[in-house]
Amino acid sequence: MLRYTLQRLVAACFTMLVIIVVVFFVLHSMPGDILDLSPKLDPAIRQAMLSKYHLDEPLIVQFGYTMRDYLHLDFGYSLKVRPGVPVFDVILERLAITIQLNYFAAFFILPVGMIFGITMAIKKDSLYDVIASSVVILLISVPSFVLAAVMQYYLGFKLEWFPLVLATEHKLTWTKFYSMIMPILALSFGSIASIARTLRAELAEVLTMDFMLLAKAKGLTYGQTITGHALRNACVPLSATFLYLFLGVLSSSLVIEQIFGVPGLSKTMISAINGKDHWLTMGIVIFYVMIGLLMAILADLSYGVIDPRIRMGGKKDE
């Protein structure tokens, strides 16, 4: 298991390097001069940036210095969005609201998606299953930003049930949480549908297996067979799905935050891309890539935790 974990970490580092290379050269290949597009930048800061990042040297040399800085955990400074402010500080300022939004969405997705998946599997081919499956397919097919726009128009504008944009309070108050309900729902519906659909298919198959009959023959109740045997076996292939869904929610929030005016990382990233604030753009991209790679590693390792029969990286048969 340790060997497999180390292999995954090495692969993750290689993937991170490839992504950094691609993003760096794509951003620096955009037309125009980086510093000339930053009129807010003080002349002294402009000269310091020119010297620090060696912008007067070939691109490959600039990349070498950038990688050296990254190895020393120096992610540079913002040029236009927050002139002169370290990239790490800018990300920390906007990270809290993004984490809050995704945190509440994730804790709403898992229980609701599992409840629908379990009930659909238990009542397979019933009227409830047919209706729920149709709704699930609809939610999977419709993009989250379309659902967000529909909810904002009908629930926010027409019915006035929820605020159209996020409350401005810095602390998490009831008013702020209430204004986050629509963004949370917009982020959650697609993931709830994915979990329900996958769990329904896996659990329905497990319920027909022979070991379920053996469990009933031992005197276990129907609820005990579901929770103690069927659900655990059905969740083995779902372990990776749960973790990747969190990554999907984090990615979807890039668009949802724009629709609902959430001052999170997405707004900062869009501003950085439009303003050619390359170091801030790369810093945010690296943050999202690190989260994605971490989810991928945890997804692979989770198989052995959920089902003890599965052990990755174990000894091969002689």
mmCIF file of C-alpha atoms in Angstrom:
data_model
loop_
_atom_site.group_PDB
_atom_site.id
_atom_site.type_symbol
_atom_site.label_atom_id
_atom_site.label_comp_id
_atom_site.label_asym_id
_atom_site.label_seq_id
_atom_site.Cartn_x
_atom_site.Cartn_y
_atom_site.Cartn_z
ATOM 1 C CA MET A 1 0.000 0.000 0.000
ATOM 2 C CA LEU A 2 2.867 2.369 0.816
ATOM 3 C CA ARG A 3 4.533 1.650 -2.500
ATOM 4 C CA TYR A 4 1.323 2.319 -4.392
ATOM 5 C CA THR A 5 0.801 5.575 -2.492
ATOM 6 C CA LEU A 6 4.305 6.741 -3.365
ATOM 7 C CA GLN A 7 3.700 5.869 -7.026
ATOM 8 C CA ARG A 8 0.520 7.922 -7.016
ATOM 9 C CA LEU A 9 2.324 10.868 -5.419
ATOM 10 C CA VAL A 10 5.057 10.745 -8.046
ATOM 11 C CA ALA A 11 2.453 10.599 -10.814
ATOM 12 C CA ALA A 12 0.624 13.533 -9.239
ATOM 13 C CA CYS A 13 3.799 15.605 -9.158
ATOM 14 C CA PHE A 14 4.471 14.819 -12.812
ATOM 15 C CA THR A 15 0.903 15.780 -13.728
ATOM 16 C CA MET A 16 1.262 19.037 -11.806
ATOM 17 C CA LEU A 17 4.477 19.832 -13.681
ATOM 18 C CA VAL A 18 2.873 19.192 -17.071
ATOM 19 C CA ILE A 19 -0.103 21.418 -16.230
ATOM 20 C CA ILE A 20 2.160 24.220 -14.991
ATOM 21 C CA VAL A 21 4.185 24.039 -18.215
ATOM 22 C CA VAL A 22 1.080 24.161 -20.419
ATOM 23 C CA VAL A 23 -0.608 26.981 -18.484
ATOM 24 C CA PHE A 24 2.580 29.044 -18.293
ATOM 25 C CA PHE A 25 3.326 28.957 -22.017
ATOM 26 C CA VAL A 26 -0.321 29.439 -23.032
ATOM 27 C CA LEU A 27 -0.688 32.515 -20.825
ATOM 28 C CA HIS A 28 2.624 34.026 -21.899
ATOM 29 C CA SER A 29 1.814 33.399 -25.565
ATOM 30 C CA MET A 30 -1.139 35.778 -25.408
ATOM 31 C CA PRO A 31 -0.578 38.969 -27.429
ATOM 32 C CA GLY A 32 0.437 42.181 -25.709
ATOM 33 C CA ASP A 33 2.870 43.132 -22.990
ATOM 34 C CA ILE A 34 2.004 42.069 -19.471
ATOM 35 C CA LEU A 35 3.223 45.198 -17.710
ATOM 36 C CA ASP A 36 1.880 47.666 -20.275
ATOM 37 C CA LEU A 37 -1.631 46.295 -19.613
ATOM 38 C CA SER A 38 -1.329 47.203 -15.931
ATOM 39 C CA PRO A 39 -1.796 50.993 -15.777
ATOM 40 C CA LYS A 40 -2.479 50.873 -12.019
ATOM 41 C CA LEU A 41 0.997 49.540 -11.419
ATOM 42 C CA ASP A 42 3.456 52.004 -9.906
ATOM 43 C CA PRO A 43 6.561 52.584 -12.105
ATOM 44 C CA ALA A 44 8.813 51.355 -9.306
ATOM 45 C CA ILE A 45 6.764 48.170 -8.945
ATOM 46 C CA ARG A 46 6.787 47.760 -12.724
ATOM 47 C CA GLN A 47 10.561 47.876 -12.782
ATOM 48 C CA ALA A 48 10.760 45.481 -9.824
ATOM 49 C CA MET A 49 8.452 43.022 -11.593
ATOM 50 C CA LEU A 50 10.524 43.275 -14.766
ATOM 51 C CA SER A 51 13.636 42.439 -12.791
ATOM 52 C CA LYS A 52 12.095 39.735 -10.571
ATOM 53 C CA TYR A 53 10.455 37.740 -13.359
ATOM 54 C CA HIS A 54 13.113 38.462 -16.032
ATOM 55 C CA LEU A 55 10.443 39.561 -18.511
ATOM 56 C CA ASP A 56 13.126 40.948 -20.845
ATOM 57 C CA GLU A 57 14.636 37.478 -21.287
ATOM 58 C CA PRO A 58 13.478 34.500 -23.440
ATOM 59 C CA LEU A 59 10.328 32.691 -22.362
ATOM 60 C CA ILE A 60 12.124 29.478 -21.460
ATOM 61 C CA VAL A 61 14.391 31.428 -19.090
ATOM 62 C CA GLN A 62 11.351 33.059 -17.498
ATOM 63 C CA PHE A 63 9.838 29.616 -16.961
ATOM 64 C CA GLY A 64 13.002 28.409 -15.262
ATOM 65 C CA TYR A 65 12.926 31.297 -12.790
ATOM 66 C CA THR A 66 9.205 30.748 -12.214
ATOM 67 C CA MET A 67 9.750 27.076 -11.351
ATOM 68 C CA ARG A 68 12.555 28.083 -8.996
ATOM 69 C CA ASP A 69 10.190 30.473 -7.219
ATOM 70 C CA TYR A 70 7.468 27.823 -6.992
ATOM 71 C CA LEU A 71 9.903 25.382 -5.391
ATOM 72 C CA HIS A 72 10.504 28.050 -2.732
ATOM 73 C CA LEU A 73 6.699 28.501 -2.355
ATOM 74 C CA ASP A 74 6.911 31.960 -3.914
ATOM 75 C CA PHE A 75 3.854 32.348 -6.144
ATOM 76 C CA GLY A 76 4.598 35.921 -7.107
ATOM 77 C CA TYR A 77 2.516 39.077 -6.917
ATOM 78 C CA SER A 78 -0.707 40.229 -8.511
ATOM 79 C CA LEU A 79 -0.173 42.751 -11.290
ATOM 80 C CA LYS A 80 -3.654 44.121 -11.971
ATOM 81 C CA VAL A 81 -6.390 42.623 -9.782
ATOM 82 C CA ARG A 82 -4.546 43.512 -6.547
ATOM 83 C CA PRO A 83 -1.358 45.310 -7.666
ATOM 84 C CA GLY A 84 1.634 44.448 -5.518
ATOM 85 C CA VAL A 85 -0.239 42.005 -3.254
ATOM 86 C CA PRO A 86 1.207 38.457 -3.008
ATOM 87 C CA VAL A 87 -0.793 35.866 -4.938
ATOM 88 C CA PHE A 88 -1.042 33.635 -1.881
ATOM 89 C CA ASP A 89 -2.669 36.456 0.115
ATOM 90 C CA VAL A 90 -5.165 37.206 -2.662
ATOM 91 C CA ILE A 91 -6.212 33.543 -2.797
ATOM 92 C CA LEU A 92 -6.610 33.371 0.988
ATOM 93 C CA GLU A 93 -8.835 36.460 0.964
ATOM 94 C CA ARG A 94 -11.287 34.921 -1.521
ATOM 95 C CA LEU A 95 -10.949 31.292 -0.498
ATOM 96 C CA ALA A 96 -13.211 31.413 2.562
ATOM 97 C CA ILE A 97 -16.455 32.140 0.691
ATOM 98 C CA THR A 98 -15.673 29.532 -1.994
ATOM 99 C CA ILE A 99 -14.984 26.901 0.663
ATOM 100 C CA GLN A 100 -18.184 27.815 2.518
ATOM 101 C CA LEU A 101 -20.267 27.445 -0.630
ATOM 102 C CA ASN A 102 -18.748 24.084 -1.573
ATOM 103 C CA TYR A 103 -18.804 22.841 2.026
ATOM 104 C CA PHE A 104 -22.540 23.334 2.390
ATOM 105 C CA ALA A 105 -23.179 21.931 -1.098
ATOM 106 C CA ALA A 106 -21.156 18.770 -0.372
ATOM 107 C CA PHE A 107 -22.970 18.104 2.915
ATOM 108 C CA PHE A 108 -26.287 18.545 1.131
ATOM 109 C CA ILE A 109 -25.353 16.356 -1.838
ATOM 110 C CA LEU A 110 -24.207 13.193 -0.043
ATOM 111 C CA PRO A 111 -27.203 12.419 2.218
ATOM 112 C CA VAL A 112 -29.856 13.520 -0.284
ATOM 113 C CA GLY A 113 -28.238 11.658 -3.185
ATOM 114 C CA MET A 114 -27.835 8.479 -1.125
ATOM 115 C CA ILE A 115 -31.409 8.619 0.165
ATOM 116 C CA PHE A 116 -32.803 8.880 -3.343
ATOM 117 C CA GLY A 117 -30.446 6.185 -4.667
ATOM 118 C CA ILE A 118 -31.335 3.721 -1.887
ATOM 119 C CA THR A 119 -35.090 4.272 -2.126
ATOM 120 C CA MET A 120 -35.022 4.005 -5.923
ATOM 121 C CA ALA A 121 -33.141 0.677 -5.710
ATOM 122 C CA ILE A 122 -35.456 -0.736 -3.045
ATOM 123 C CA LYS A 123 -38.554 0.298 -5.033
ATOM 124 C CA LYS A 124 -37.111 -0.645 -8.397
ATOM 125 C CA ASP A 125 -39.560 -0.511 -11.346
ATOM 126 C CA SER A 126 -42.272 1.077 -9.188
ATOM 127 C CA LEU A 127 -44.013 4.337 -10.061
ATOM 128 C CA TYR A 128 -41.743 6.148 -7.604
ATOM 129 C CA ASP A 129 -38.663 4.718 -9.339
ATOM 130 C CA VAL A 130 -39.917 5.744 -12.780
ATOM 131 C CA ILE A 131 -40.666 9.316 -11.710
ATOM 132 C CA ALA A 132 -37.454 9.683 -9.718
ATOM 133 C CA SER A 133 -35.363 8.251 -12.573
ATOM 134 C CA SER A 134 -36.916 10.729 -15.005
ATOM 135 C CA VAL A 135 -36.102 13.634 -12.689
ATOM 136 C CA VAL A 136 -32.556 12.308 -12.237
ATOM 137 C CA ILE A 137 -31.975 12.129 -15.991
ATOM 138 C CA LEU A 138 -33.340 15.663 -16.386
ATOM 139 C CA LEU A 139 -31.030 17.052 -13.698
ATOM 140 C CA ILE A 140 -28.002 15.274 -15.168
ATOM 141 C CA SER A 141 -28.786 16.596 -18.659
ATOM 142 C CA VAL A 142 -29.315 20.245 -17.711
ATOM 143 C CA PRO A 143 -26.100 22.196 -16.960
ATOM 144 C CA SER A 144 -25.797 23.746 -13.512
ATOM 145 C CA PHE A 145 -25.604 27.293 -14.860
ATOM 146 C CA VAL A 146 -28.961 26.818 -16.628
ATOM 147 C CA LEU A 147 -30.551 25.651 -13.368
ATOM 148 C CA ALA A 148 -28.945 28.611 -11.622
ATOM 149 C CA ALA A 149 -30.401 31.083 -14.121
ATOM 150 C CA VAL A 150 -33.857 29.492 -13.914
ATOM 151 C CA MET A 151 -33.856 29.544 -10.107
ATOM 152 C CA GLN A 152 -32.587 33.098 -10.037
ATOM 153 C CA TYR A 153 -35.375 34.235 -12.351
ATOM 154 C CA TYR A 154 -38.302 32.348 -10.821
ATOM 155 C CA LEU A 155 -37.352 31.853 -7.159
ATOM 156 C CA GLY A 156 -35.443 35.102 -6.765
ATOM 157 C CA PHE A 157 -37.014 37.599 -9.168
ATOM 158 C CA LYS A 158 -40.586 36.387 -9.724
ATOM 159 C CA LEU A 159 -41.457 34.792 -6.375
ATOM 160 C CA GLU A 160 -38.900 36.751 -4.299
ATOM 161 C CA TRP A 161 -38.259 33.751 -2.062
ATOM 162 C CA PHE A 162 -34.493 34.217 -2.021
ATOM 163 C CA PRO A 163 -32.065 37.111 -2.603
ATOM 164 C CA LEU A 164 -30.754 37.429 -6.148
ATOM 165 C CA VAL A 165 -27.154 37.905 -5.029
ATOM 166 C CA LEU A 166 -25.058 36.939 -2.037
ATOM 167 C CA ALA A 167 -25.310 39.019 1.141
ATOM 168 C CA THR A 168 -22.369 41.333 1.798
ATOM 169 C CA GLU A 169 -21.658 40.250 5.388
ATOM 170 C CA HIS A 170 -18.121 39.006 5.926
ATOM 171 C CA LYS A 171 -19.103 36.630 8.736
ATOM 172 C CA LEU A 172 -21.356 33.633 8.256
ATOM 173 C CA THR A 173 -24.705 34.888 9.548
ATOM 174 C CA TRP A 174 -28.206 33.549 8.934
ATOM 175 C CA THR A 175 -28.788 36.320 6.371
ATOM 176 C CA LYS A 176 -25.677 35.307 4.466
ATOM 177 C CA PHE A 177 -26.498 31.597 4.659
ATOM 178 C CA TYR A 178 -30.054 32.316 3.427
ATOM 179 C CA SER A 179 -28.632 34.182 0.431
ATOM 180 C CA MET A 180 -26.409 31.128 -0.289
ATOM 181 C CA ILE A 181 -29.329 28.705 -0.602
ATOM 182 C CA MET A 182 -29.857 29.177 -4.348
ATOM 183 C CA PRO A 183 -26.144 28.834 -5.222
ATOM 184 C CA ILE A 184 -25.968 25.734 -3.035
ATOM 185 C CA LEU A 185 -28.990 24.194 -4.776
ATOM 186 C CA ALA A 186 -27.611 25.060 -8.208
ATOM 187 C CA LEU A 187 -24.339 23.330 -7.337
ATOM 188 C CA SER A 188 -26.078 20.340 -5.758
ATOM 189 C CA PHE A 189 -28.790 19.171 -8.152
ATOM 190 C CA GLY A 190 -26.528 17.646 -10.792
ATOM 191 C CA SER A 191 -24.339 15.848 -8.251
ATOM 192 C CA ILE A 192 -27.366 14.565 -6.318
ATOM 193 C CA ALA A 193 -28.728 13.122 -9.539
ATOM 194 C CA SER A 194 -25.391 11.465 -10.394
ATOM 195 C CA ILE A 195 -25.074 9.837 -6.966
ATOM 196 C CA ALA A 196 -28.710 8.685 -6.982
ATOM 197 C CA ARG A 197 -28.428 7.176 -10.471
ATOM 198 C CA THR A 198 -25.149 5.354 -9.804
ATOM 199 C CA LEU A 199 -26.151 4.110 -6.351
ATOM 200 C CA ARG A 200 -29.506 2.913 -7.634
ATOM 201 C CA ALA A 201 -27.832 0.829 -10.354
ATOM 202 C CA GLU A 202 -25.180 -0.657 -8.021
ATOM 203 C CA LEU A 203 -27.528 -1.360 -5.124
ATOM 204 C CA ALA A 204 -30.208 -2.894 -7.329
ATOM 205 C CA GLU A 205 -27.616 -5.345 -8.654
ATOM 206 C CA VAL A 206 -26.271 -6.195 -5.195
ATOM 207 C CA LEU A 207 -29.773 -6.903 -3.858
ATOM 208 C CA THR A 208 -30.118 -9.786 -6.330
ATOM 209 C CA MET A 209 -26.870 -11.528 -5.357
ATOM 210 C CA ASP A 210 -26.711 -14.844 -3.512
ATOM 211 C CA PHE A 211 -25.057 -13.522 -0.360
ATOM 212 C CA MET A 212 -28.150 -11.365 0.264
ATOM 213 C CA LEU A 213 -30.269 -14.538 0.454
ATOM 214 C CA LEU A 214 -27.718 -16.011 2.856
ATOM 215 C CA ALA A 215 -27.933 -12.914 5.058
ATOM 216 C CA LYS A 216 -31.726 -13.220 5.196
ATOM 217 C CA ALA A 217 -31.419 -16.928 5.988
ATOM 218 C CA LYS A 218 -29.262 -16.059 8.999
ATOM 219 C CA GLY A 219 -32.189 -14.137 10.453
ATOM 220 C CA LEU A 220 -31.118 -10.600 9.641
ATOM 221 C CA THR A 221 -33.877 -8.089 9.099
ATOM 222 C CA TYR A 222 -34.347 -6.397 5.743
ATOM 223 C CA GLY A 223 -32.891 -3.156 7.102
ATOM 224 C CA GLN A 224 -29.835 -4.964 8.469
ATOM 225 C CA THR A 225 -29.164 -6.664 5.137
ATOM 226 C CA ILE A 226 -29.399 -3.304 3.354
ATOM 227 C CA THR A 227 -27.154 -1.314 5.701
ATOM 228 C CA GLY A 228 -24.755 -4.056 6.753
ATOM 229 C CA HIS A 229 -24.208 -5.909 3.490
ATOM 230 C CA ALA A 230 -25.809 -4.483 0.362
ATOM 231 C CA LEU A 231 -24.990 -0.823 0.878
ATOM 232 C CA ARG A 232 -21.363 -1.455 1.771
ATOM 233 C CA ASN A 233 -20.772 -3.575 -1.324
ATOM 234 C CA ALA A 234 -22.623 -1.081 -3.523
ATOM 235 C CA CYS A 235 -20.484 1.792 -2.237
ATOM 236 C CA VAL A 236 -17.169 0.219 -3.262
ATOM 237 C CA PRO A 237 -17.364 1.463 -6.872
ATOM 238 C CA LEU A 238 -18.977 4.683 -5.628
ATOM 239 C CA SER A 239 -16.088 5.734 -3.405
ATOM 240 C CA ALA A 240 -14.258 7.398 -6.278
ATOM 241 C CA THR A 241 -17.511 8.923 -7.527
ATOM 242 C CA PHE A 242 -18.132 10.677 -4.209
ATOM 243 C CA LEU A 243 -14.706 12.302 -4.214
ATOM 244 C CA TYR A 244 -14.778 13.303 -7.866
ATOM 245 C CA LEU A 245 -18.219 14.824 -7.369
ATOM 246 C CA PHE A 246 -16.714 17.197 -4.825
ATOM 247 C CA LEU A 247 -14.180 18.225 -7.448
ATOM 248 C CA GLY A 248 -17.028 18.681 -9.923
ATOM 249 C CA VAL A 249 -18.848 20.926 -7.465
ATOM 250 C CA LEU A 250 -15.676 22.972 -7.001
ATOM 251 C CA SER A 251 -15.338 23.359 -10.770
ATOM 252 C CA SER A 252 -19.017 24.245 -11.242
ATOM 253 C CA SER A 253 -18.709 26.950 -8.623
ATOM 254 C CA LEU A 254 -16.512 28.886 -11.066
ATOM 255 C CA VAL A 255 -19.649 29.615 -13.112
ATOM 256 C CA ILE A 256 -22.229 29.633 -10.314
ATOM 257 C CA GLU A 257 -20.288 32.249 -8.369
ATOM 258 C CA GLN A 258 -20.416 34.545 -11.381
ATOM 259 C CA ILE A 259 -24.183 34.162 -11.762
ATOM 260 C CA PHE A 260 -24.975 34.899 -8.124
ATOM 261 C CA GLY A 261 -22.287 37.515 -7.597
ATOM 262 C CA VAL A 262 -20.322 35.457 -5.090
ATOM 263 C CA PRO A 263 -16.975 37.205 -4.411
ATOM 264 C CA GLY A 264 -15.010 33.966 -4.456
ATOM 265 C CA LEU A 265 -12.046 32.620 -6.378
ATOM 266 C CA SER A 266 -13.941 32.419 -9.681
ATOM 267 C CA LYS A 267 -14.481 36.173 -9.910
ATOM 268 C CA THR A 268 -10.827 36.740 -9.078
ATOM 269 C CA MET A 269 -9.730 34.190 -11.673
ATOM 270 C CA ILE A 270 -11.873 35.717 -14.440
ATOM 271 C CA SER A 271 -10.537 39.175 -13.603
ATOM 272 C CA ALA A 272 -6.979 37.821 -13.618
ATOM 273 C CA ILE A 273 -7.405 36.168 -17.020
ATOM 274 C CA ASN A 274 -9.016 39.248 -18.600
ATOM 275 C CA GLY A 275 -6.350 41.514 -17.122
ATOM 276 C CA LYS A 276 -3.430 39.255 -18.073
ATOM 277 C CA ASP A 277 -2.530 38.917 -14.397
ATOM 278 C CA HIS A 278 -0.578 35.771 -15.179
ATOM 279 C CA TRP A 279 0.865 34.998 -11.753
ATOM 280 C CA LEU A 280 -2.502 35.305 -10.046
ATOM 281 C CA THR A 281 -4.088 33.150 -12.766
ATOM 282 C CA MET A 282 -1.428 30.477 -12.373
ATOM 283 C CA GLY A 283 -1.731 30.570 -8.582
ATOM 284 C CA ILE A 284 -5.479 29.898 -8.715
ATOM 285 C CA VAL A 285 -5.030 27.198 -11.380
ATOM 286 C CA ILE A 286 -2.393 25.481 -9.234
ATOM 287 C CA PHE A 287 -4.790 25.566 -6.282
ATOM 288 C CA TYR A 288 -7.551 23.848 -8.264
ATOM 289 C CA VAL A 289 -5.122 21.311 -9.749
ATOM 290 C CA MET A 290 -3.799 20.418 -6.293
ATOM 291 C CA ILE A 291 -7.349 19.824 -5.053
ATOM 292 C CA GLY A 292 -8.074 17.650 -8.100
ATOM 293 C CA LEU A 293 -4.929 15.551 -7.695
ATOM 294 C CA LEU A 294 -5.610 15.112 -3.983
ATOM 295 C CA MET A 295 -9.140 13.904 -4.743
ATOM 296 C CA ALA A 296 -7.748 11.448 -7.312
ATOM 297 C CA ILE A 297 -5.264 9.975 -4.816
ATOM 298 C CA LEU A 298 -7.873 9.719 -2.064
ATOM 299 C CA ALA A 299 -10.296 8.081 -4.486
ATOM 300 C CA ASP A 300 -7.780 5.355 -5.331
ATOM 301 C CA LEU A 301 -6.852 4.757 -1.702
ATOM 302 C CA SER A 302 -10.467 4.701 -0.534
ATOM 303 C CA TYR A 303 -11.174 1.331 -2.173
ATOM 304 C CA GLY A 304 -9.058 -0.518 0.371
ATOM 305 C CA VAL A 305 -10.658 1.388 3.258
ATOM 306 C CA ILE A 306 -14.256 0.635 2.264
ATOM 307 C CA ASP A 307 -13.685 -3.019 1.365
ATOM 308 C CA PRO A 308 -10.883 -4.822 3.284
ATOM 309 C CA ARG A 309 -10.680 -7.411 0.508
ATOM 310 C CA ILE A 310 -9.256 -4.776 -1.776
ATOM 311 C CA ARG A 311 -5.634 -3.886 -1.146
ATOM 312 C CA MET A 312 -3.753 -1.922 -3.749
ATOM 313 C CA GLY A 313 -0.057 -2.386 -4.069
ATOM 314 C CA GLY A 314 -0.049 -5.652 -2.194
ATOM 315 C CA LYS A 315 2.298 -8.533 -2.818
ATOM 316 C CA LYS A 316 1.861 -10.375 -6.052
ATOM 317 C CA ASP A 317 1.169 -14.069 -6.059
ATOM 318 C CA GLU A 318 4.283 -16.109 -6.302
#
